[in-house]
């Protein structure tokens, strides 16, 4: 089940699961029904868009040493 980014939706989902979880005194069949409903709702919402994939070419051989040397000579960034 994909996690939601909305804090309020996440709070509601966790409260439902906590209320019906068999380890916490809930009914197992009710817990399974709630889980199926939440999974169905997540499927209807569709997949979340993925972050952009970034490929970084790492220097090899002497280029690695040269890159290290150039990085070393740059002034440090202040964040």
PDB file of C-alpha atoms in Angstrom, residues 1-36:
ATOM      1  CA  UNK A   1       0.000   0.000   0.000  1.00  0.00           C
ATOM      2  CA  UNK A   2       1.601   3.319  -1.000  1.00  0.00           C
ATOM      3  CA  UNK A   3       2.067   5.802   1.772  1.00  0.00           C
ATOM      4  CA  UNK A   4       0.116   9.020   1.533  1.00  0.00           C
ATOM      5  CA  UNK A   5       1.799  12.390   1.828  1.00  0.00           C
ATOM      6  CA  UNK A   6      -1.230  14.073   3.384  1.00  0.00           C
ATOM      7  CA  UNK A   7      -0.707  14.079   7.182  1.00  0.00           C
ATOM      8  CA  UNK A   8      -4.447  14.179   7.916  1.00  0.00           C
ATOM      9  CA  UNK A   9      -5.145  11.156   5.688  1.00  0.00           C
ATOM     10  CA  UNK A  10      -2.257   9.293   7.287  1.00  0.00           C
ATOM     11  CA  UNK A  11      -3.618  10.078  10.769  1.00  0.00           C
ATOM     12  CA  UNK A  12      -7.074   8.785   9.783  1.00  0.00           C
ATOM     13  CA  UNK A  13      -5.622   5.609   8.283  1.00  0.00           C
ATOM     14  CA  UNK A  14      -3.490   4.883  11.351  1.00  0.00           C
ATOM     15  CA  UNK A  15      -6.433   5.506  13.701  1.00  0.00           C
ATOM     16  CA  UNK A  16      -8.602   3.058  11.733  1.00  0.00           C
ATOM     17  CA  UNK A  17      -5.926   0.397  11.761  1.00  0.00           C
ATOM     18  CA  UNK A  18      -5.233   0.925  15.459  1.00  0.00           C
ATOM     19  CA  UNK A  19      -8.933   0.669  16.320  1.00  0.00           C
ATOM     20  CA  UNK A  20      -9.441  -2.628  14.465  1.00  0.00           C
ATOM     21  CA  UNK A  21      -6.073  -4.376  14.876  1.00  0.00           C
ATOM     22  CA  UNK A  22      -6.462  -7.868  16.408  1.00  0.00           C
ATOM     23  CA  UNK A  23      -3.372  -7.438  18.623  1.00  0.00           C
ATOM     24  CA  UNK A  24      -5.064  -4.424  20.209  1.00  0.00           C
ATOM     25  CA  UNK A  25      -8.378  -6.139  20.876  1.00  0.00           C
ATOM     26  CA  UNK A  26     -10.064  -5.593  17.515  1.00  0.00           C
ATOM     27  CA  UNK A  27     -12.004  -8.078  15.437  1.00  0.00           C
ATOM     28  CA  UNK A  28      -9.788  -9.854  12.838  1.00  0.00           C
ATOM     29  CA  UNK A  29     -12.521  -9.952  10.186  1.00  0.00           C
ATOM     30  CA  UNK A  30     -13.245  -6.232  10.671  1.00  0.00           C
ATOM     31  CA  UNK A  31      -9.513  -5.516  10.420  1.00  0.00           C
ATOM     32  CA  UNK A  32      -9.301  -7.389   7.106  1.00  0.00           C
ATOM     33  CA  UNK A  33     -12.328  -5.490   5.792  1.00  0.00           C
ATOM     34  CA  UNK A  34     -10.761  -2.127   6.749  1.00  0.00           C
ATOM     35  CA  UNK A  35      -7.437  -3.141   5.159  1.00  0.00           C
ATOM     36  CA  UNK A  36      -9.177  -4.138   1.917  1.00  0.00           C
TER      37      UNK A  36
END
